[in-house]
CSV table of C-alpha atoms in Angstrom, one decimal:
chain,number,residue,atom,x,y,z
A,1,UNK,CA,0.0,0.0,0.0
A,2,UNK,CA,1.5,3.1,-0.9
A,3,UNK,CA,1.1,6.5,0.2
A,4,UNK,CA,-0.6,7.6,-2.8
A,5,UNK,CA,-2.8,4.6,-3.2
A,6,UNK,CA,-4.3,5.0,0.6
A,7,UNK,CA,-5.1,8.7,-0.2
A,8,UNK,CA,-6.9,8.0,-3.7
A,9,UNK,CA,-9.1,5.6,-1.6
A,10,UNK,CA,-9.8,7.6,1.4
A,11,UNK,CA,-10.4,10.8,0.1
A,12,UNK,CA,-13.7,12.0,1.2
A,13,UNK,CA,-13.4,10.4,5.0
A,14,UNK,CA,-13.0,12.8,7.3
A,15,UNK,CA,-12.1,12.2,11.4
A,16,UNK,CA,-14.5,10.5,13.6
A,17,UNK,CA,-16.0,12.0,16.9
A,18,UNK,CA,-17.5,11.1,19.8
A,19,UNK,CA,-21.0,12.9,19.8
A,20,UNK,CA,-20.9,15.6,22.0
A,21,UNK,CA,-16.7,16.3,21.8
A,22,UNK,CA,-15.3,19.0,20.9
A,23,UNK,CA,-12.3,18.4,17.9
A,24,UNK,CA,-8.7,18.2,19.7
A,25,UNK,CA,-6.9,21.6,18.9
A,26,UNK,CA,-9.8,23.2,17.7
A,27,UNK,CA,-9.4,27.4,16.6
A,28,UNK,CA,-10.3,29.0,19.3
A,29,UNK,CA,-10.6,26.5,22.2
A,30,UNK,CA,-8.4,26.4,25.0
A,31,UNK,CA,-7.1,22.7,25.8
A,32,UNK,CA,-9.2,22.6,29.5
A,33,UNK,CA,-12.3,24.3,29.8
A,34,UNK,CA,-13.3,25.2,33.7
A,35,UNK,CA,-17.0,26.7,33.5
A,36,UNK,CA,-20.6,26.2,32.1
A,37,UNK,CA,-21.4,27.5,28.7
A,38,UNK,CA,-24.4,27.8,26.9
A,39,UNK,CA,-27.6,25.6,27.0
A,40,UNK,CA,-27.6,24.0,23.6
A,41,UNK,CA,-23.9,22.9,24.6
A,42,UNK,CA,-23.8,22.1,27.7
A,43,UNK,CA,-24.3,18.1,27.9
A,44,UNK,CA,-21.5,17.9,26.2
A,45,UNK,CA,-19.1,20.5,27.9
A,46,UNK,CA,-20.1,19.5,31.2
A,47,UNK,CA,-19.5,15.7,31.0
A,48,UNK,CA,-15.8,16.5,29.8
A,49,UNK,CA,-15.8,18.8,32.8
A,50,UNK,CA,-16.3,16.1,35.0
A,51,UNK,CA,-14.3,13.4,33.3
A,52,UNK,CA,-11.7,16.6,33.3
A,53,UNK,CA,-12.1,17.3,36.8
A,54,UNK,CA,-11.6,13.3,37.9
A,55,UNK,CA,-8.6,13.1,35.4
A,56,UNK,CA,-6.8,15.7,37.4
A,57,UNK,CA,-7.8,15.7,41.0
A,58,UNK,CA,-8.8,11.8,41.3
A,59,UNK,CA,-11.3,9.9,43.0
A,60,UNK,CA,-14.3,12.1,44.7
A,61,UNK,CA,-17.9,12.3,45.4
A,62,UNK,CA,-20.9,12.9,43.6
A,63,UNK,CA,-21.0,16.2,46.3
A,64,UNK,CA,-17.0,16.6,45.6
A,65,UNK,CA,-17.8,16.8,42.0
A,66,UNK,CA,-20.7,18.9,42.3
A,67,UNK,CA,-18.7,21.6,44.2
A,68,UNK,CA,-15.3,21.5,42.2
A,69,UNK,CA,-17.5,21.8,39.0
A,70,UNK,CA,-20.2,24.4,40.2
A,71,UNK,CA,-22.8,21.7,38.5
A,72,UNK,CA,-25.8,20.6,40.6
A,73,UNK,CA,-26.0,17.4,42.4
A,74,UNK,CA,-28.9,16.7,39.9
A,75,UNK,CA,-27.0,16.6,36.9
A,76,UNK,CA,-23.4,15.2,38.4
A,77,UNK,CA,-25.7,12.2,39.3
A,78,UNK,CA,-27.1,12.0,35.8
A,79,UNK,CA,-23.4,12.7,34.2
A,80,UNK,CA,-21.6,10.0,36.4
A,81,UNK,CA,-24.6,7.7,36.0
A,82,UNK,CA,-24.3,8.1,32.2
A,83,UNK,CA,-20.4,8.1,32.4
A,84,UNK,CA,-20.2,4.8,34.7
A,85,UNK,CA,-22.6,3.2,32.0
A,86,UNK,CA,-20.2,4.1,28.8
A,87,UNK,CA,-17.0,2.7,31.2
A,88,UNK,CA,-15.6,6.0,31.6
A,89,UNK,CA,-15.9,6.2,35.3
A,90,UNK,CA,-16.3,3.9,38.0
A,91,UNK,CA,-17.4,3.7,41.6
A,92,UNK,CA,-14.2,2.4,43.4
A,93,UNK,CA,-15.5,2.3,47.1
A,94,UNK,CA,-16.9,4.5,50.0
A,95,UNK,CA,-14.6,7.1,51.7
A,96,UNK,CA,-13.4,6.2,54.9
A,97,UNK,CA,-15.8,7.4,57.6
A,98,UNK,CA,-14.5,10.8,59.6
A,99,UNK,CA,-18.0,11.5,61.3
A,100,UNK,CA,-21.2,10.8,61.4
A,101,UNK,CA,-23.4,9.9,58.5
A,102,UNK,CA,-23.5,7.4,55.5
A,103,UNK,CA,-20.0,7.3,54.2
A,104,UNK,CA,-19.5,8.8,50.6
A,105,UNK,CA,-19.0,6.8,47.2
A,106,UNK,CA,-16.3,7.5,45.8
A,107,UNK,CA,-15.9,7.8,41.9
A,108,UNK,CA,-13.0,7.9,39.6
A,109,UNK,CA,-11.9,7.5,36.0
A,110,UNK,CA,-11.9,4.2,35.2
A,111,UNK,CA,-8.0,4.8,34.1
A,112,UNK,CA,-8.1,1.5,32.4
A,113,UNK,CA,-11.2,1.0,31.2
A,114,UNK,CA,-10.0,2.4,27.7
A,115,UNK,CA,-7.0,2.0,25.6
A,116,UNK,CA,-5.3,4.4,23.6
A,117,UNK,CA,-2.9,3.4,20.5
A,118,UNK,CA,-0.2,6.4,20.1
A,119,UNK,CA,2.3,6.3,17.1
A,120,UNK,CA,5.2,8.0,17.0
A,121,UNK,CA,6.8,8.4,13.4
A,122,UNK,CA,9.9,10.9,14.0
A,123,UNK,CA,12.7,8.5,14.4
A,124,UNK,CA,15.2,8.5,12.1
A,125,UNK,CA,15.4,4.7,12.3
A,126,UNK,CA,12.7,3.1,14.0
A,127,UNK,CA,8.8,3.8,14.0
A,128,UNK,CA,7.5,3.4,17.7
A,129,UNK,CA,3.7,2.2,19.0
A,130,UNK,CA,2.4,1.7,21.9
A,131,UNK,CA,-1.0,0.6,23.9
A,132,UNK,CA,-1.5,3.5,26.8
A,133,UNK,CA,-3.8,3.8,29.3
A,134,UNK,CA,-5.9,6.7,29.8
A,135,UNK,CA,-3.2,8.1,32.4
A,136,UNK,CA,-1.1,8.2,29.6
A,137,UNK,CA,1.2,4.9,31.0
A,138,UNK,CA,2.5,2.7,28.5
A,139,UNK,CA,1.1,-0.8,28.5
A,140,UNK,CA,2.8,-1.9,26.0
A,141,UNK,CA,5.4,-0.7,23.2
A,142,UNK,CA,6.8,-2.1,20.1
A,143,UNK,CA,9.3,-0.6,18.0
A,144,UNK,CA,9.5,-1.5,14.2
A,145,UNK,CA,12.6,-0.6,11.6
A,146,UNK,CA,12.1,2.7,9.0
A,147,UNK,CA,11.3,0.6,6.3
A,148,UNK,CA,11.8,2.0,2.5
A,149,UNK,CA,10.0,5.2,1.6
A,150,UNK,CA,7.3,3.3,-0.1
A,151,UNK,CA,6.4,0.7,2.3
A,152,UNK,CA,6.5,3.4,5.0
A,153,UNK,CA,2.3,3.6,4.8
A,154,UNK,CA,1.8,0.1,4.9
A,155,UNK,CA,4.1,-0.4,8.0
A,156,UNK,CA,2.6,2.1,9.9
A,157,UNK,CA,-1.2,0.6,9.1
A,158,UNK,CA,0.1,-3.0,10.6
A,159,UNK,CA,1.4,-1.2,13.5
A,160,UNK,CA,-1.1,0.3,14.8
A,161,UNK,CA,-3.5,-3.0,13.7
A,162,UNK,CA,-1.4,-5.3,16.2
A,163,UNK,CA,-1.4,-2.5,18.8
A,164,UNK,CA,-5.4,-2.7,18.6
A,165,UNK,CA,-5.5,-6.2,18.6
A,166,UNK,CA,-3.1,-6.5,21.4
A,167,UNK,CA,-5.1,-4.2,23.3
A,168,UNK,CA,-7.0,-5.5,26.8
A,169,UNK,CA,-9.6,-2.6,26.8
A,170,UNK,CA,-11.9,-1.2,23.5
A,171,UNK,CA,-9.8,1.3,21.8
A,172,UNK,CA,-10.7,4.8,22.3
A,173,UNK,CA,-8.7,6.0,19.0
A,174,UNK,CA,-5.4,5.6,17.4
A,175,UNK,CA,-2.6,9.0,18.0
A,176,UNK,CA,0.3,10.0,15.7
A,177,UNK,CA,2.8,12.6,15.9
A,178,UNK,CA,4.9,12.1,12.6
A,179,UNK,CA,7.5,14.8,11.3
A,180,UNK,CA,6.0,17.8,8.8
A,181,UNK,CA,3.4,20.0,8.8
A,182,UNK,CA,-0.1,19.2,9.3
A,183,UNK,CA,-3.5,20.5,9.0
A,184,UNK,CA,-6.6,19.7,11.5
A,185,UNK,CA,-7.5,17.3,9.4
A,186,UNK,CA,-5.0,15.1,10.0
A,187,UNK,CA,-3.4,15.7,6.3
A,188,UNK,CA,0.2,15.7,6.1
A,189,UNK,CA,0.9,18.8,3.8
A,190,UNK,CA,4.4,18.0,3.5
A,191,UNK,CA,7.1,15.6,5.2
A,192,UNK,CA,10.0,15.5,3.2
A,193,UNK,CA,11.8,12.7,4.9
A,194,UNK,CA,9.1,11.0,3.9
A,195,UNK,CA,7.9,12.4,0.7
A,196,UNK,CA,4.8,12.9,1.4
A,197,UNK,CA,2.9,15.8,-0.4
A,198,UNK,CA,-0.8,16.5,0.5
A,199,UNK,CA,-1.3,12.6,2.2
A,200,UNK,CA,-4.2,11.8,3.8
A,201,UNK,CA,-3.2,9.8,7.0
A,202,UNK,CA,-5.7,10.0,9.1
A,203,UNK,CA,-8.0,9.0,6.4
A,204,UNK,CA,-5.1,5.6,5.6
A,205,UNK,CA,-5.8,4.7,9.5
A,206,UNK,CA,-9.7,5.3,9.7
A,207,UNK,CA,-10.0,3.7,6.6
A,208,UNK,CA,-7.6,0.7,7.6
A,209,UNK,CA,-9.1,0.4,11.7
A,210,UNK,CA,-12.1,2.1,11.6
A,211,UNK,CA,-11.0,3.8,14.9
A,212,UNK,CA,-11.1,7.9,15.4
A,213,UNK,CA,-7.6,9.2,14.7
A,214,UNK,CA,-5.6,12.4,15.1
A,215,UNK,CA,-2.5,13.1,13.2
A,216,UNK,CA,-0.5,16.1,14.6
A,217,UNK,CA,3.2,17.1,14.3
A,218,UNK,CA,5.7,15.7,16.6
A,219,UNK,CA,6.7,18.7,18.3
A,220,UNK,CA,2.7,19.9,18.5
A,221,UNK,CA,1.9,16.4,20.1
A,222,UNK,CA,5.2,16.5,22.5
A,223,UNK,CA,4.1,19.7,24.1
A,224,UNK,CA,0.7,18.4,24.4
A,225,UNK,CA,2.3,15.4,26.8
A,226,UNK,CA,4.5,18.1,28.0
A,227,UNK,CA,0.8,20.4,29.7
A,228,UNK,CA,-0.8,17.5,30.7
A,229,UNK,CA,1.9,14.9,31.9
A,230,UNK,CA,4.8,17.2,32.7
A,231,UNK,CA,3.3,20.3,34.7
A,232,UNK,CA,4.1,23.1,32.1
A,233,UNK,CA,1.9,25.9,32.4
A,234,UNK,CA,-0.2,27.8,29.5
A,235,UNK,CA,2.5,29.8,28.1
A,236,UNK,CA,5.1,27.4,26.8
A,237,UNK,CA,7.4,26.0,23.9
A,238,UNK,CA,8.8,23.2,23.5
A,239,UNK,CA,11.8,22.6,21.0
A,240,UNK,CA,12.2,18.7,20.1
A,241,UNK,CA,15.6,17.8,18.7
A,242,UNK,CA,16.3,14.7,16.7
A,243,UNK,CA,16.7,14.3,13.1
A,244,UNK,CA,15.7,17.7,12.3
A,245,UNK,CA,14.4,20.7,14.7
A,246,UNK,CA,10.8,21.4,15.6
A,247,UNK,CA,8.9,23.2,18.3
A,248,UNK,CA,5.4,23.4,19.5
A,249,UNK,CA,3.8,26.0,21.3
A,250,UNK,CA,1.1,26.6,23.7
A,251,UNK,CA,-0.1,30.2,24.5
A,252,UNK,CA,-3.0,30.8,27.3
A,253,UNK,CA,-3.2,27.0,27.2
A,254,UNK,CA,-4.2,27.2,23.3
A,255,UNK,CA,-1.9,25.4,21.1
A,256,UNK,CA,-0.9,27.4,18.4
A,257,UNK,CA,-0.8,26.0,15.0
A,258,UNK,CA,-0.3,29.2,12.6
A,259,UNK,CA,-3.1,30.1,9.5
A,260,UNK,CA,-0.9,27.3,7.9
A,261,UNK,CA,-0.1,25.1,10.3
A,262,UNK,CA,3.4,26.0,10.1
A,263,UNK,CA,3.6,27.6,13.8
A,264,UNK,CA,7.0,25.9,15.2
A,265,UNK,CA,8.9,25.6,12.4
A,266,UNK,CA,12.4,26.5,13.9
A,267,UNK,CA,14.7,24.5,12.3
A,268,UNK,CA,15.2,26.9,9.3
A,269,UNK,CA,15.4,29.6,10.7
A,270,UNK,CA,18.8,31.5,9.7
A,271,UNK,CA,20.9,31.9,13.0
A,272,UNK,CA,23.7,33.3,11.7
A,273,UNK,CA,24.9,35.7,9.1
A,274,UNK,CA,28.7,34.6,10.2
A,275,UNK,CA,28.6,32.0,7.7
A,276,UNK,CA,28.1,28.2,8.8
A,277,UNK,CA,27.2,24.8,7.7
A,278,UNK,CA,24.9,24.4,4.9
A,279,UNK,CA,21.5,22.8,5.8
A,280,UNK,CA,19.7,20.0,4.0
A,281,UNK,CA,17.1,22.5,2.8
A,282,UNK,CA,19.7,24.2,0.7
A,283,UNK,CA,20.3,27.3,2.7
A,284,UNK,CA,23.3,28.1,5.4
A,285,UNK,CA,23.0,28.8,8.5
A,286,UNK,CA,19.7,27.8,9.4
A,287,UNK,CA,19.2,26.0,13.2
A,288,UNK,CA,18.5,22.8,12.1
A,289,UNK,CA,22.4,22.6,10.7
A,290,UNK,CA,23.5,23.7,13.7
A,291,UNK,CA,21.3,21.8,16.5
A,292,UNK,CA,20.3,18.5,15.1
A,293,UNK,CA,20.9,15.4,16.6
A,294,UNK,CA,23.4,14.5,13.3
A,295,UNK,CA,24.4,17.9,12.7
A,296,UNK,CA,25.8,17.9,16.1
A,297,UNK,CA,26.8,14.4,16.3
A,298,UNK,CA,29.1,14.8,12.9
A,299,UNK,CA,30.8,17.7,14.4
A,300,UNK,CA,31.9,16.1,17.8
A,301,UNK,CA,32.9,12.8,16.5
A,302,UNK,CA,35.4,14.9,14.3
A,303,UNK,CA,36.7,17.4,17.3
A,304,UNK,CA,39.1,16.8,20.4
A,305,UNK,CA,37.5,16.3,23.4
A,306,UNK,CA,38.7,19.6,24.8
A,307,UNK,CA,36.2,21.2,22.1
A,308,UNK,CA,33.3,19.2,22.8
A,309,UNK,CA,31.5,21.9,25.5
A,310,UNK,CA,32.5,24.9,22.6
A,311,UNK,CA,30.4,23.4,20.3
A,312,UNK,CA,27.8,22.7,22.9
A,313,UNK,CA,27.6,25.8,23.5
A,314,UNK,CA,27.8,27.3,20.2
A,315,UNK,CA,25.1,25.7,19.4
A,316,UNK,CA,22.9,26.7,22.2
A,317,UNK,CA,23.8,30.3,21.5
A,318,UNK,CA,22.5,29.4,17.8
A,319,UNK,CA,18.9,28.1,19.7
A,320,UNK,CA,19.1,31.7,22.0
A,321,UNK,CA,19.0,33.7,19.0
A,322,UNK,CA,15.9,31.7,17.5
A,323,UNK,CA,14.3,31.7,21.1
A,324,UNK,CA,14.4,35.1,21.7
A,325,UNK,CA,12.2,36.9,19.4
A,326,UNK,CA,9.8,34.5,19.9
A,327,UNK,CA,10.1,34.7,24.0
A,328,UNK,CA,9.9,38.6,23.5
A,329,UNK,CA,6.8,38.6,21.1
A,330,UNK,CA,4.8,36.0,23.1
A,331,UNK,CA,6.2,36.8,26.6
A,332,UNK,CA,6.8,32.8,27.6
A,333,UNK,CA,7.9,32.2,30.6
A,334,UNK,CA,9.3,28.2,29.7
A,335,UNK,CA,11.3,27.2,27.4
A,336,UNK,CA,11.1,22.9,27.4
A,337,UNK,CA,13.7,20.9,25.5
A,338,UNK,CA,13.2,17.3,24.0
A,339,UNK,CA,16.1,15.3,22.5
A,340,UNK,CA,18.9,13.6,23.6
A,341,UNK,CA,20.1,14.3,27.5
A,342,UNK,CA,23.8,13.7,26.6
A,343,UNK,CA,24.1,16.7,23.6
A,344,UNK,CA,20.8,19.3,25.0
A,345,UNK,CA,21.3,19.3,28.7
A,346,UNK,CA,24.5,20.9,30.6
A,347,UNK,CA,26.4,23.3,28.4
A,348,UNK,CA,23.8,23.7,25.4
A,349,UNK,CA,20.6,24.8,27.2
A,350,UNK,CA,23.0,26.8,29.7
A,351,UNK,CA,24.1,28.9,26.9
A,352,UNK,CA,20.5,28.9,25.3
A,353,UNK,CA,19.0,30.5,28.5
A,354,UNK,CA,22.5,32.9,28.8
A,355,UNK,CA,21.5,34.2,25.1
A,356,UNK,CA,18.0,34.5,25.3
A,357,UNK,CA,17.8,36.6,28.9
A,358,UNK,CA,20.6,38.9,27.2
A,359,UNK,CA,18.2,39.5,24.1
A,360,UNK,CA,15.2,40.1,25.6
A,361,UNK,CA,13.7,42.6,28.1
A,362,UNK,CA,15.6,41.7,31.3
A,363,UNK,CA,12.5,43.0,33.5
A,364,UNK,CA,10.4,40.8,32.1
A,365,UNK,CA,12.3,37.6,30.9
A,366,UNK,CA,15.0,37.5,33.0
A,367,UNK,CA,12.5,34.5,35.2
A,368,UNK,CA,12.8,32.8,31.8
A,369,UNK,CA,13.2,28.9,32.7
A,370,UNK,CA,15.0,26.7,29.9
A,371,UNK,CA,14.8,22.9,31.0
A,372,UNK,CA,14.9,19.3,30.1
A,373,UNK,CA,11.6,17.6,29.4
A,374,UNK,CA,11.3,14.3,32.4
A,375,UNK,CA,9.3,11.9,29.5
A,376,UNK,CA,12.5,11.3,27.5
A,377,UNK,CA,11.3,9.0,24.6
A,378,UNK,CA,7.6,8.6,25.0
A,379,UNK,CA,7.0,12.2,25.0
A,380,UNK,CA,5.3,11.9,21.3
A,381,UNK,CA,3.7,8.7,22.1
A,382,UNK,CA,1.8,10.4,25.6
A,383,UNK,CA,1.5,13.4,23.1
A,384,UNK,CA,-0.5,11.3,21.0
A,385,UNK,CA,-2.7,9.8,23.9
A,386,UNK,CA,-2.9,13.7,24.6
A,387,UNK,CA,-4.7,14.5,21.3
A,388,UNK,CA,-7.2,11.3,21.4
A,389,UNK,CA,-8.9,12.1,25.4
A,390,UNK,CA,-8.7,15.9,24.3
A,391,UNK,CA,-10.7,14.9,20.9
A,392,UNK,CA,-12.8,12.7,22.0
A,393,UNK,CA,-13.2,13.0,25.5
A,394,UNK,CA,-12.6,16.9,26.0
A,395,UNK,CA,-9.5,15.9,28.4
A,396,UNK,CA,-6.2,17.4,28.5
């Protein structure tokens, strides 16, 4: 099955929801919604209100819920009632007894009542899957080889079809974060390392699995993982390093995706006019040549040791330049990196954060945090499981 082949046949589908959902990084729509809205959308909203609520503070009562979500007691029993009966919840026991009365039942997410299948397609030598839970744990992964450009579709469709199989809970949709930009359809408008041009993937996996499915960019579906598994706050970035250089980008909690959905795209950016290597895109000096994983590889294999933290460094001066107007225009306060420990953390992201607070506004940025992402290699893959409870549960 090639790439062009799935898209011929799968033209017209278009994403499946669950009624009552609102789309995963819909325009407009902050990831976690915290109030009551209008009438003729409220069943909806307020079921992912309390499915958010139990998500992120845990087990509670009906009269927990009631208060935490400013619903009444009449509908939390309707919504839990409804929620328990679809296996999204589950009644896990009465609180222990502090006083007088009948004790409380407790309710909670049933976290493994559902599975969720994440893909994660921006290795530069493996493709990676795994079975998560709804707490975005893995429970189980399976790595396969980067097979030949035009068996890439097909391997990615069997995949994902053994990770559903081998899944011990119904399937609640299939996530991928793959290299290139995107739309919000889940069409891949261009990934050069793959060569895809206008691809339909999402419509290759529904079509293959029948399943709902969200395609996003790698770095977009990292920083997803990154708000919801990693405690970053609303205003954040996220730069993933690996075979090229990407970044994703939350602001007031919104992810920000660009009129076309080209937000993030660091790598070629021109970070020096003093010259420098020559970038696969043609061009020299763009980030990508100087921060990628075998950009930066090559050049300290070929240096003495004693060189190793110059480079480092240079290159984190390289990623302070491209940091900084955005830090200045969108005022973040984090700055996450995702990549490789060994090259990003120490003297790169030390000199990263040294050039960024010296070219922005040091009464404002100078609280600017630059750190290492704690999810190492399953950040795209929890990404992924991100995208699927925010699309079809309303959870992030």
């Amino acid at each position: 099955m090639t790439a062009s082949e799935v898209q011929r046949g799968s033209s017209t589908l278009e994403p499946t929801h669950t009624s009552g959902t609102a789309r995963s990084f819909g325009p407009g729509r902050a990831l976690r919604q915290g109030a009551k809205v209008l009438p003729e959308h409220a069943r909806g909203h307020n079921r992912s209100l309390v499915l958010q609520t139990l998500f992120h503070q845990g087990a509670m009562s009906r009269a927990d819920l009631a208060r935490e979500t400013h619903l009444t007691r009449v509908t939390i029993s309707d919504l839990v009632g409804e929620l328990i009966a679809d296996g999204f919840v589950a009644e896990i026991g009465v609180r222990e007894a502090s006083g007088p009365g009948k004790p409380a039942m407790l309710v909670d997410l049933d976290r493994a009542g559902h599975r969720i299948v994440g893909l994660d397609l921006s290795g530069s030598d493996v493709i990676i899957g795994a079975v998560l839970a709804l707490d975005g744990s893995i429970v189980e992964r399976r790595e396969v080889a980067l097979p030949a450009a035009d068996e890439v579709v097909q391997t990615v469709v069997d995949l994902a079809r053994a990770l559903v199989e081998a899944a011990d809970a119904p399937v609640l949709g299939i996530g991928v974060g793959a290299p290139g930009v995107i739309d919000d359809r889940g069409v891949i408008l261009a990934a050069p390392n793959f060569g895809w041009v206008g691809f339909d993937l999402a419509g290759a996996l529904q079509l293959a699995l029948s399943l709902p499915v969200l395609v996003a960019n790698d770095a977009n579906a990292a920083v997803l993982a990154e708000y919801t598994f990693g405690g970053a706050g609303d205003d954040v970035l996220l730069v993933k390093v690996g075979r090229g250089v990407g970044s994703g980008l939350l602001a007031s909690g919104q992810p920000m995706r660009g009129g076309r959905f080209a937000a993030g795209e660091i790598g070629h950016v021109t970070v020096g006019t003093d010259g420098g290597p020559q970038c696969v895109c043609g061009k020299v000096g763009c980030l990508e040549a100087w921060l990628s994983v075998p950009s930066l590889t090559t050049r300290l294999a070929a240096a003495p040791a004693a060189e190793r933290d110059g480079i480092l460094r240079d290159a984190g001066e390289r990623l302070g330049i491209a940091l900084a107007p955005v830090v200045g225009a969108l005022d973040l306060s984090e700055i996450v990196l995702s990549g490789p420990p060994e090259l990003l953390d120490g003297p790169l992201a030390e000199r990263a954060l040294e050039t960024l607070r010296a070219r922005t506004l040091a009464a404002f940025h100078d609280g600017v945090r630059v750190r290492m992402t704690e999810q190492g290699q399953d950040i795209v893959l929890r990404g992924a499981a991100v995208m699927v409870l925010s699309g079809q549960l309303g959870v992030s």
